[in-house]
């Protein structure tokens, strides 16, 4: 009997827990006699290559991978099949729509369904391909926690743990030197990582994109603490944070096919703004960067990712295409891809987590 084939891929920035999802899918599929699981290397690029880079996934090559960081299938954030970067006849790069070619190729290769593990960019692609007739299911990945439809994405809590561990180290050196320490964390246009790290670590100041800051208020908070005799201050700033009268800090980048601008550099900008606003303390900056995405997932993310993998395969069996696995109210369910990508998941400024931060004296510079 020929078996049905499902293709799994990981797209966008990597994230702790990707391998645990892959293993969950493979293990659950093994319980069915009539399915085989395959993986496309580097998101959809593996399918689009002249000789496709697709590997069979089995218990042997996925054994024990739930503890490993990264993704065994590799990934890219320049592989959108609807805006695929290719060289034209005059040798210049341009973006072209290869979605029909992709769908036809998947049909020719005999795939019944696709599981796309990725963030908002990847799930926007899933939705577009579903609208064109592809049997596709999404799994929400990202350290940023910025996807709607799910209370948490996997990888977020590991990033917060890494950031909090780093923050703790900065506290002891800030204290020894009576310094102001600024730690820049990732998160794109959402302040989830910064907010949770600030509460978990016990920061004095937390600056997030959802609450543009007034630099004078930040200086006031620093001065107040120095006046109290507590001679050091720890600040967590989200990479997408911005002053009330300013814009976000970006890194120049001309990579074709990339969906988002690169954010970064706010720690140094903030440091200068503090000095310009009269802050007399000694200031140091730390940009945590990709450390937050690397390494082994914490147990919570391994469990969440495994549940997502098992659920994704069961959704294939149920034919729940055009949907994304989700974690809501401590349960695993599914939501439409449309709901998942219709809006960005910002931190709500009237939520209890913001109330908690304010309640323990964290200033948002507002
Ligand atoms: O979306 C995850 C993320 O790590 C963001 O927090 C960050 O802005 C971006 O990806 C960095 O992208 P890259 O890996 O391309 O530098």
mmCIF file of C-alpha atoms and ligand atoms in Angstrom:
data_model
loop_
_atom_site.group_PDB
_atom_site.id
_atom_site.type_symbol
_atom_site.label_atom_id
_atom_site.label_comp_id
_atom_site.label_asym_id
_atom_site.label_seq_id
_atom_site.Cartn_x
_atom_site.Cartn_y
_atom_site.Cartn_z
ATOM 1 C CA UNK A 1 0.000 0.000 0.000
ATOM 2 C CA UNK A 2 1.474 3.388 -0.918
ATOM 3 C CA UNK A 3 1.563 5.745 2.014
ATOM 4 C CA UNK A 4 0.235 9.310 2.242
ATOM 5 C CA UNK A 5 2.910 11.978 2.511
ATOM 6 C CA UNK A 6 3.047 15.078 4.735
ATOM 7 C CA UNK A 7 5.769 17.702 4.335
ATOM 8 C CA UNK A 8 7.127 19.636 7.325
ATOM 9 C CA UNK A 9 9.155 22.848 7.120
ATOM 10 C CA UNK A 10 10.550 25.550 9.395
ATOM 11 C CA UNK A 11 10.572 29.169 8.168
ATOM 12 C CA UNK A 12 11.698 32.591 9.419
ATOM 13 C CA UNK A 13 14.105 33.130 12.312
ATOM 14 C CA UNK A 14 14.957 29.995 14.268
ATOM 15 C CA UNK A 15 13.670 29.490 17.763
ATOM 16 C CA UNK A 16 14.177 27.036 20.650
ATOM 17 C CA UNK A 17 11.625 24.215 20.345
ATOM 18 C CA UNK A 18 11.516 23.781 16.547
ATOM 19 C CA UNK A 19 13.078 20.332 16.762
ATOM 20 C CA UNK A 20 10.658 19.282 19.502
ATOM 21 C CA UNK A 21 7.727 20.107 17.182
ATOM 22 C CA UNK A 22 9.311 18.086 14.352
ATOM 23 C CA UNK A 23 9.853 15.083 16.659
ATOM 24 C CA UNK A 24 6.264 15.367 17.976
ATOM 25 C CA UNK A 25 4.901 15.232 14.407
ATOM 26 C CA UNK A 26 7.073 12.248 13.456
ATOM 27 C CA UNK A 27 6.297 10.248 16.611
ATOM 28 C CA UNK A 28 2.549 10.849 16.306
ATOM 29 C CA UNK A 29 2.549 9.986 12.586
ATOM 30 C CA UNK A 30 4.319 6.687 13.315
ATOM 31 C CA UNK A 31 1.173 5.578 15.139
ATOM 32 C CA UNK A 32 -0.683 5.633 11.819
ATOM 33 C CA UNK A 33 0.200 2.907 9.315
ATOM 34 C CA UNK A 34 -0.547 4.920 6.207
ATOM 35 C CA UNK A 35 1.513 8.119 6.621
ATOM 36 C CA UNK A 36 5.103 9.103 5.969
ATOM 37 C CA UNK A 37 6.691 12.391 7.110
ATOM 38 C CA UNK A 38 9.181 14.412 5.054
ATOM 39 C CA UNK A 39 11.062 17.638 5.732
ATOM 40 C CA UNK A 40 11.903 20.404 3.267
ATOM 41 C CA UNK A 41 15.348 21.918 3.829
ATOM 42 C CA UNK A 42 15.390 25.728 4.394
ATOM 43 C CA UNK A 43 11.633 26.304 4.399
ATOM 44 C CA UNK A 44 10.071 26.187 0.896
ATOM 45 C CA UNK A 45 13.485 26.573 -0.744
ATOM 46 C CA UNK A 46 13.961 22.802 -0.504
ATOM 47 C CA UNK A 47 10.890 22.236 -2.688
ATOM 48 C CA UNK A 48 11.663 25.005 -5.175
ATOM 49 C CA UNK A 49 15.205 23.803 -5.933
ATOM 50 C CA UNK A 50 15.742 22.155 -9.348
ATOM 51 C CA UNK A 51 16.495 18.920 -7.555
ATOM 52 C CA UNK A 52 14.361 19.231 -4.414
ATOM 53 C CA UNK A 53 16.085 18.999 -1.045
ATOM 54 C CA UNK A 54 13.569 16.906 0.828
ATOM 55 C CA UNK A 55 14.417 14.296 3.451
ATOM 56 C CA UNK A 56 12.355 11.527 4.970
ATOM 57 C CA UNK A 57 11.913 12.033 8.716
ATOM 58 C CA UNK A 58 11.744 8.963 10.918
ATOM 59 C CA UNK A 59 12.242 7.879 14.506
ATOM 60 C CA UNK A 60 15.947 7.377 13.852
ATOM 61 C CA UNK A 61 16.859 10.814 12.491
ATOM 62 C CA UNK A 62 14.595 12.670 14.959
ATOM 63 C CA UNK A 63 15.553 10.694 18.094
ATOM 64 C CA UNK A 64 16.430 12.978 20.997
ATOM 65 C CA UNK A 65 16.237 16.187 18.957
ATOM 66 C CA UNK A 66 13.689 17.810 21.313
ATOM 67 C CA UNK A 67 16.562 19.003 23.516
ATOM 68 C CA UNK A 68 18.512 20.573 20.631
ATOM 69 C CA UNK A 69 18.342 24.260 19.689
ATOM 70 C CA UNK A 70 17.939 25.457 16.088
ATOM 71 C CA UNK A 71 16.212 23.330 13.474
ATOM 72 C CA UNK A 72 17.446 20.132 11.841
ATOM 73 C CA UNK A 73 15.579 21.285 8.699
ATOM 74 C CA UNK A 74 17.430 24.649 8.540
ATOM 75 C CA UNK A 75 15.527 27.870 7.896
ATOM 76 C CA UNK A 76 15.570 31.200 6.085
ATOM 77 C CA UNK A 77 13.787 34.526 6.274
ATOM 78 C CA UNK A 78 14.310 35.123 2.555
ATOM 79 C CA UNK A 79 12.253 32.225 1.186
ATOM 80 C CA UNK A 80 8.770 33.658 0.674
ATOM 81 C CA UNK A 81 7.476 31.744 -2.404
ATOM 82 C CA UNK A 82 5.153 34.663 -3.213
ATOM 83 C CA UNK A 83 8.093 37.099 -3.322
ATOM 84 C CA UNK A 84 10.975 34.835 -4.160
ATOM 85 C CA UNK A 85 14.339 36.509 -4.882
ATOM 86 C CA UNK A 86 15.670 35.398 -8.306
ATOM 87 C CA UNK A 87 18.240 36.685 -10.784
ATOM 88 C CA UNK A 88 16.596 38.137 -13.918
ATOM 89 C CA UNK A 89 17.999 37.992 -17.492
ATOM 90 C CA UNK A 90 20.074 41.120 -16.932
ATOM 91 C CA UNK A 91 21.693 39.564 -13.889
ATOM 92 C CA UNK A 92 19.807 41.683 -11.339
ATOM 93 C CA UNK A 93 17.904 40.260 -8.393
ATOM 94 C CA UNK A 94 14.118 40.660 -8.363
ATOM 95 C CA UNK A 95 11.188 39.225 -6.402
ATOM 96 C CA UNK A 96 8.821 36.904 -8.281
ATOM 97 C CA UNK A 97 5.698 34.938 -7.341
ATOM 98 C CA UNK A 98 6.505 31.211 -7.450
ATOM 99 C CA UNK A 99 3.481 30.076 -5.441
ATOM 100 C CA UNK A 100 1.710 28.297 -8.343
ATOM 101 C CA UNK A 101 4.931 26.525 -9.288
ATOM 102 C CA UNK A 102 5.380 25.499 -5.648
ATOM 103 C CA UNK A 103 1.851 24.107 -5.318
ATOM 104 C CA UNK A 104 2.181 22.164 -8.586
ATOM 105 C CA UNK A 105 5.534 20.773 -7.516
ATOM 106 C CA UNK A 106 4.110 19.599 -4.183
ATOM 107 C CA UNK A 107 1.293 17.870 -6.087
ATOM 108 C CA UNK A 108 3.778 16.192 -8.461
ATOM 109 C CA UNK A 109 5.861 15.044 -5.493
ATOM 110 C CA UNK A 110 2.745 13.420 -4.038
ATOM 111 C CA UNK A 111 2.299 15.493 -0.866
ATOM 112 C CA UNK A 112 -1.203 15.429 0.633
ATOM 113 C CA UNK A 113 -0.506 18.131 3.205
ATOM 114 C CA UNK A 114 2.062 20.602 4.547
ATOM 115 C CA UNK A 115 2.840 21.681 8.124
ATOM 116 C CA UNK A 116 4.474 25.119 8.205
ATOM 117 C CA UNK A 117 6.221 25.884 11.510
ATOM 118 C CA UNK A 118 6.829 29.630 11.621
ATOM 119 C CA UNK A 119 5.987 33.106 12.890
ATOM 120 C CA UNK A 120 3.671 35.774 11.515
ATOM 121 C CA UNK A 121 5.527 36.071 8.182
ATOM 122 C CA UNK A 122 5.427 32.287 7.650
ATOM 123 C CA UNK A 123 1.769 32.018 8.637
ATOM 124 C CA UNK A 124 0.862 34.863 6.255
ATOM 125 C CA UNK A 125 2.486 32.700 3.554
ATOM 126 C CA UNK A 126 0.518 29.643 4.835
ATOM 127 C CA UNK A 127 -2.719 31.618 4.534
ATOM 128 C CA UNK A 128 -1.935 32.772 0.986
ATOM 129 C CA UNK A 129 -1.070 29.199 -0.090
ATOM 130 C CA UNK A 130 -4.211 27.830 1.598
ATOM 131 C CA UNK A 131 -6.289 30.401 -0.312
ATOM 132 C CA UNK A 132 -4.705 29.004 -3.496
ATOM 133 C CA UNK A 133 -5.836 25.473 -2.597
ATOM 134 C CA UNK A 134 -2.882 23.979 -0.662
ATOM 135 C CA UNK A 135 -3.710 21.682 2.291
ATOM 136 C CA UNK A 136 -1.633 23.493 4.891
ATOM 137 C CA UNK A 137 -1.550 23.790 8.685
ATOM 138 C CA UNK A 138 0.429 26.340 10.730
ATOM 139 C CA UNK A 139 2.370 25.923 13.967
ATOM 140 C CA UNK A 140 3.115 29.206 15.834
ATOM 141 C CA UNK A 141 6.817 29.740 16.453
ATOM 142 C CA UNK A 142 8.694 32.813 17.592
ATOM 143 C CA UNK A 143 10.609 34.127 20.562
ATOM 144 C CA UNK A 144 8.755 37.440 20.030
ATOM 145 C CA UNK A 145 5.310 36.069 21.070
ATOM 146 C CA UNK A 146 3.787 38.459 18.535
ATOM 147 C CA UNK A 147 1.336 36.056 16.827
ATOM 148 C CA UNK A 148 -2.365 36.436 17.556
ATOM 149 C CA UNK A 149 -4.728 33.535 18.176
ATOM 150 C CA UNK A 150 -2.461 31.826 20.729
ATOM 151 C CA UNK A 151 -1.682 32.860 24.313
ATOM 152 C CA UNK A 152 1.969 31.899 23.789
ATOM 153 C CA UNK A 153 4.201 30.802 20.962
ATOM 154 C CA UNK A 154 6.874 28.224 21.769
ATOM 155 C CA UNK A 155 10.381 29.660 22.201
ATOM 156 C CA UNK A 156 9.196 32.811 23.959
ATOM 157 C CA UNK A 157 9.693 31.521 27.476
ATOM 158 C CA UNK A 158 13.157 30.181 26.679
ATOM 159 C CA UNK A 159 14.140 33.614 25.333
ATOM 160 C CA UNK A 160 12.816 35.238 28.513
ATOM 161 C CA UNK A 161 14.793 32.756 30.625
ATOM 162 C CA UNK A 162 18.002 33.500 28.700
ATOM 163 C CA UNK A 163 17.391 37.259 28.969
ATOM 164 C CA UNK A 164 16.602 37.025 32.684
ATOM 165 C CA UNK A 165 19.756 34.988 33.377
ATOM 166 C CA UNK A 166 21.782 37.648 31.543
ATOM 167 C CA UNK A 167 19.974 40.433 33.379
ATOM 168 C CA UNK A 168 20.858 38.835 36.750
ATOM 169 C CA UNK A 169 24.530 38.927 35.796
ATOM 170 C CA UNK A 170 24.286 42.599 34.818
ATOM 171 C CA UNK A 171 22.691 43.445 38.181
ATOM 172 C CA UNK A 172 25.730 42.291 40.147
ATOM 173 C CA UNK A 173 28.184 44.232 38.000
ATOM 174 C CA UNK A 174 25.911 47.324 38.000
ATOM 175 C CA UNK A 175 25.870 47.177 41.803
ATOM 176 C CA UNK A 176 29.649 46.847 42.110
ATOM 177 C CA UNK A 177 30.277 49.880 39.887
ATOM 178 C CA UNK A 178 27.249 52.064 40.788
ATOM 179 C CA UNK A 179 26.345 52.022 37.129
ATOM 180 C CA UNK A 180 23.300 52.294 34.921
ATOM 181 C CA UNK A 181 23.141 49.116 32.835
ATOM 182 C CA UNK A 182 21.054 49.075 29.680
ATOM 183 C CA UNK A 183 20.182 45.649 28.260
ATOM 184 C CA UNK A 184 18.633 45.525 24.768
ATOM 185 C CA UNK A 185 16.467 42.499 24.025
ATOM 186 C CA UNK A 186 14.731 41.253 20.868
ATOM 187 C CA UNK A 187 10.993 41.089 20.237
ATOM 188 C CA UNK A 188 10.484 43.188 17.092
ATOM 189 C CA UNK A 189 7.463 45.489 17.448
ATOM 190 C CA UNK A 190 6.221 43.820 20.629
ATOM 191 C CA UNK A 191 7.567 44.292 24.144
ATOM 192 C CA UNK A 192 6.828 40.796 25.486
ATOM 193 C CA UNK A 193 10.431 39.674 26.055
ATOM 194 C CA UNK A 194 11.429 43.006 27.626
ATOM 195 C CA UNK A 195 8.398 43.128 29.892
ATOM 196 C CA UNK A 196 8.700 39.583 31.223
ATOM 197 C CA UNK A 197 12.468 39.956 31.687
ATOM 198 C CA UNK A 198 12.029 43.241 33.560
ATOM 199 C CA UNK A 199 9.552 41.673 35.986
ATOM 200 C CA UNK A 200 11.499 38.391 36.312
ATOM 201 C CA UNK A 201 14.805 40.191 36.836
ATOM 202 C CA UNK A 202 13.554 43.152 38.872
ATOM 203 C CA UNK A 203 14.441 46.056 36.580
ATOM 204 C CA UNK A 204 13.903 49.686 37.537
ATOM 205 C CA UNK A 205 13.041 50.741 33.972
ATOM 206 C CA UNK A 206 11.483 48.826 31.078
ATOM 207 C CA UNK A 207 11.017 50.456 27.675
ATOM 208 C CA UNK A 208 8.711 48.759 25.168
ATOM 209 C CA UNK A 209 7.335 49.683 21.729
ATOM 210 C CA UNK A 210 3.756 49.837 23.016
ATOM 211 C CA UNK A 211 4.596 52.711 25.428
ATOM 212 C CA UNK A 212 6.787 55.397 23.765
ATOM 213 C CA UNK A 213 9.031 56.862 26.455
ATOM 214 C CA UNK A 214 9.848 60.360 27.662
ATOM 215 C CA UNK A 215 13.599 60.474 28.304
ATOM 216 C CA UNK A 216 13.152 63.014 31.114
ATOM 217 C CA UNK A 217 10.920 60.551 32.975
ATOM 218 C CA UNK A 218 13.606 57.884 32.645
ATOM 219 C CA UNK A 219 16.239 60.279 34.027
ATOM 220 C CA UNK A 220 13.878 61.167 36.900
ATOM 221 C CA UNK A 221 13.517 57.466 37.799
ATOM 222 C CA UNK A 222 17.315 56.981 37.694
ATOM 223 C CA UNK A 223 17.956 60.057 39.848
ATOM 224 C CA UNK A 224 15.286 59.036 42.355
ATOM 225 C CA UNK A 225 16.991 55.694 42.879
ATOM 226 C CA UNK A 226 20.462 57.215 43.238
ATOM 227 C CA UNK A 227 19.023 59.744 45.720
ATOM 228 C CA UNK A 228 17.681 56.842 47.787
ATOM 229 C CA UNK A 229 21.232 55.583 48.088
ATOM 230 C CA UNK A 230 20.625 52.605 45.819
ATOM 231 C CA UNK A 231 23.590 53.381 43.630
ATOM 232 C CA UNK A 232 22.768 51.419 40.494
ATOM 233 C CA UNK A 233 19.979 51.043 37.939
ATOM 234 C CA UNK A 234 19.097 48.231 35.522
ATOM 235 C CA UNK A 235 17.127 49.028 32.368
ATOM 236 C CA UNK A 236 15.617 46.541 29.905
ATOM 237 C CA UNK A 237 14.872 48.040 26.504
ATOM 238 C CA UNK A 238 13.045 46.247 23.693
ATOM 239 C CA UNK A 239 14.714 46.578 20.281
ATOM 240 C CA UNK A 240 11.494 48.156 18.941
ATOM 241 C CA UNK A 241 11.152 50.766 21.719
ATOM 242 C CA UNK A 242 11.086 54.422 20.713
ATOM 243 C CA UNK A 243 10.998 57.828 22.373
ATOM 244 C CA UNK A 244 7.730 59.802 22.271
ATOM 245 C CA UNK A 245 9.079 62.171 19.653
ATOM 246 C CA UNK A 246 11.231 59.679 17.760
ATOM 247 C CA UNK A 247 11.406 56.578 15.606
ATOM 248 C CA UNK A 248 12.662 53.018 16.086
ATOM 249 C CA UNK A 249 16.342 52.253 15.673
ATOM 250 C CA UNK A 250 17.065 50.150 12.584
ATOM 251 C CA UNK A 251 20.112 48.476 11.072
ATOM 252 C CA UNK A 252 20.787 49.139 7.409
ATOM 253 C CA UNK A 253 19.988 46.097 5.370
ATOM 254 C CA UNK A 254 19.398 45.526 1.658
ATOM 255 C CA UNK A 255 18.781 41.763 1.579
ATOM 256 C CA UNK A 256 16.174 41.058 -1.107
ATOM 257 C CA UNK A 257 13.269 38.804 -0.152
ATOM 258 C CA UNK A 258 13.444 39.730 3.535
ATOM 259 C CA UNK A 259 10.019 40.580 4.965
ATOM 260 C CA UNK A 260 11.016 42.890 7.806
ATOM 261 C CA UNK A 261 13.451 45.701 8.504
ATOM 262 C CA UNK A 262 16.212 44.765 10.965
ATOM 263 C CA UNK A 263 15.794 46.437 14.333
ATOM 264 C CA UNK A 264 18.680 47.153 16.689
ATOM 265 C CA UNK A 265 20.844 49.805 18.287
ATOM 266 C CA UNK A 266 18.363 51.342 20.727
ATOM 267 C CA UNK A 267 20.627 50.556 23.722
ATOM 268 C CA UNK A 268 23.303 52.930 22.382
ATOM 269 C CA UNK A 269 20.754 55.567 21.343
ATOM 270 C CA UNK A 270 19.158 55.462 24.774
ATOM 271 C CA UNK A 271 22.538 55.775 26.438
ATOM 272 C CA UNK A 272 23.252 58.958 24.445
ATOM 273 C CA UNK A 273 19.749 60.325 25.069
ATOM 274 C CA UNK A 274 20.236 59.826 28.821
ATOM 275 C CA UNK A 275 23.538 61.694 28.748
ATOM 276 C CA UNK A 276 22.001 64.499 26.670
ATOM 277 C CA UNK A 277 19.128 64.750 29.166
ATOM 278 C CA UNK A 278 21.589 65.289 32.015
ATOM 279 C CA UNK A 279 22.088 61.809 33.451
ATOM 280 C CA UNK A 280 25.399 61.944 35.302
ATOM 281 C CA UNK A 281 25.743 58.239 36.096
ATOM 282 C CA UNK A 282 28.216 55.959 34.400
ATOM 283 C CA UNK A 283 26.272 54.018 31.721
ATOM 284 C CA UNK A 284 27.040 50.719 29.957
ATOM 285 C CA UNK A 285 25.138 48.993 27.167
ATOM 286 C CA UNK A 286 24.605 45.290 26.404
ATOM 287 C CA UNK A 287 22.887 44.036 23.251
ATOM 288 C CA UNK A 288 21.808 40.458 23.885
ATOM 289 C CA UNK A 289 21.078 39.628 20.244
ATOM 290 C CA UNK A 290 20.810 36.106 18.901
ATOM 291 C CA UNK A 291 21.872 34.510 22.214
ATOM 292 C CA UNK A 292 18.140 34.734 22.963
ATOM 293 C CA UNK A 293 17.323 32.373 20.097
ATOM 294 C CA UNK A 294 20.059 29.829 20.588
ATOM 295 C CA UNK A 295 20.524 26.708 22.609
ATOM 296 C CA UNK A 296 18.269 24.190 24.213
ATOM 297 C CA UNK A 297 14.594 25.002 24.941
ATOM 298 C CA UNK A 298 13.509 25.109 28.586
ATOM 299 C CA UNK A 299 11.192 22.259 29.656
ATOM 300 C CA UNK A 300 8.030 24.371 29.259
ATOM 301 C CA UNK A 301 8.843 25.049 25.596
ATOM 302 C CA UNK A 302 9.757 21.399 24.959
ATOM 303 C CA UNK A 303 6.347 20.359 26.283
ATOM 304 C CA UNK A 304 4.464 23.113 24.398
ATOM 305 C CA UNK A 305 6.327 22.365 21.162
ATOM 306 C CA UNK A 306 5.693 18.615 21.496
ATOM 307 C CA UNK A 307 1.982 19.256 22.082
ATOM 308 C CA UNK A 308 1.941 21.520 19.013
ATOM 309 C CA UNK A 309 3.589 18.785 16.909
ATOM 310 C CA UNK A 310 1.174 16.049 17.981
ATOM 311 C CA UNK A 311 -1.805 18.368 17.495
ATOM 312 C CA UNK A 312 -0.610 19.491 14.045
ATOM 313 C CA UNK A 313 -0.480 15.904 12.804
ATOM 314 C CA UNK A 314 -3.899 15.135 14.303
ATOM 315 C CA UNK A 315 -5.275 18.194 12.485
ATOM 316 C CA UNK A 316 -3.983 16.654 9.240
ATOM 317 C CA UNK A 317 -5.926 13.458 10.031
ATOM 318 C CA UNK A 318 -9.031 15.581 10.685
ATOM 319 C CA UNK A 319 -8.499 17.644 7.520
ATOM 320 C CA UNK A 320 -8.371 20.917 9.471
ATOM 321 C CA UNK A 321 -6.515 22.807 6.749
ATOM 322 C CA UNK A 322 -6.211 26.593 6.785
ATOM 323 C CA UNK A 323 -5.863 26.466 10.573
ATOM 324 C CA UNK A 324 -3.046 27.015 13.036
ATOM 325 C CA UNK A 325 -2.372 25.097 16.236
ATOM 326 C CA UNK A 326 -2.850 27.331 19.287
ATOM 327 C CA UNK A 327 -2.396 27.373 23.060
ATOM 328 C CA UNK A 328 -5.335 29.028 24.774
ATOM 329 C CA UNK A 329 -6.492 28.958 28.384
ATOM 330 C CA UNK A 330 -4.053 26.156 29.228
ATOM 331 C CA UNK A 331 -5.341 23.921 26.421
ATOM 332 C CA UNK A 332 -4.281 23.087 22.859
ATOM 333 C CA UNK A 333 -6.778 23.962 20.143
ATOM 334 C CA UNK A 334 -6.748 25.430 16.638
ATOM 335 C CA UNK A 335 -7.654 28.820 15.163
ATOM 336 C CA UNK A 336 -8.036 29.918 11.557
ATOM 337 C CA UNK A 337 -4.871 31.197 9.887
ATOM 338 C CA UNK A 338 -6.908 34.252 9.046
ATOM 339 C CA UNK A 339 -7.434 35.021 12.743
ATOM 340 C CA UNK A 340 -3.784 34.289 13.531
ATOM 341 C CA UNK A 341 -2.416 36.789 10.999
ATOM 342 C CA UNK A 342 -5.185 39.399 10.959
ATOM 343 C CA UNK A 343 -3.581 41.421 13.718
ATOM 344 C CA UNK A 344 -0.227 41.767 15.443
ATOM 345 C CA UNK A 345 -0.057 40.612 19.075
ATOM 346 C CA UNK A 346 1.089 43.726 20.933
ATOM 347 C CA UNK A 347 1.335 43.877 24.718
ATOM 348 C CA UNK A 348 -1.950 45.384 25.910
ATOM 349 C CA UNK A 349 -1.159 48.462 27.951
ATOM 350 C CA UNK A 350 -4.167 47.868 30.238
ATOM 351 C CA UNK A 351 -3.266 44.208 30.943
ATOM 352 C CA UNK A 352 -2.454 42.761 34.352
ATOM 353 C CA UNK A 353 1.147 42.085 33.395
ATOM 354 C CA UNK A 354 1.673 45.834 32.803
ATOM 355 C CA UNK A 355 -0.196 46.522 36.035
ATOM 356 C CA UNK A 356 2.154 44.080 37.789
ATOM 357 C CA UNK A 357 5.231 45.827 36.441
ATOM 358 C CA UNK A 358 3.936 49.208 37.579
ATOM 359 C CA UNK A 359 2.891 47.643 40.892
ATOM 360 C CA UNK A 360 6.479 46.642 41.664
ATOM 361 C CA UNK A 361 7.805 50.080 40.737
ATOM 362 C CA UNK A 362 9.023 49.498 37.176
ATOM 363 C CA UNK A 363 8.959 52.715 35.138
ATOM 364 C CA UNK A 364 7.978 52.656 31.464
ATOM 365 C CA UNK A 365 9.226 56.210 31.052
ATOM 366 C CA UNK A 366 5.670 57.514 30.597
HETATM 367 O O1 LIG B 1 11.579 37.265 15.019
HETATM 368 C C1 LIG B 1 12.640 36.795 15.780
HETATM 369 C C2 LIG B 1 13.772 37.775 15.777
HETATM 370 O O2 LIG B 1 14.815 37.235 16.568
HETATM 371 C C3 LIG B 1 13.418 39.178 16.246
HETATM 372 O O3 LIG B 1 13.290 39.293 17.624
HETATM 373 C C4 LIG B 1 14.543 39.969 15.640
HETATM 374 O O4 LIG B 1 14.182 41.312 15.407
HETATM 375 C C5 LIG B 1 14.794 39.263 14.334
HETATM 376 O O5 LIG B 1 14.275 37.958 14.465
HETATM 377 C C6 LIG B 1 16.252 39.170 13.960
HETATM 378 O O6 LIG B 1 16.331 38.628 12.694
HETATM 379 P P1 LIG B 1 17.686 38.073 12.063
HETATM 380 O O7 LIG B 1 17.902 36.698 12.604
HETATM 381 O O8 LIG B 1 17.422 38.069 10.604
HETATM 382 O O9 LIG B 1 18.784 38.985 12.462
#
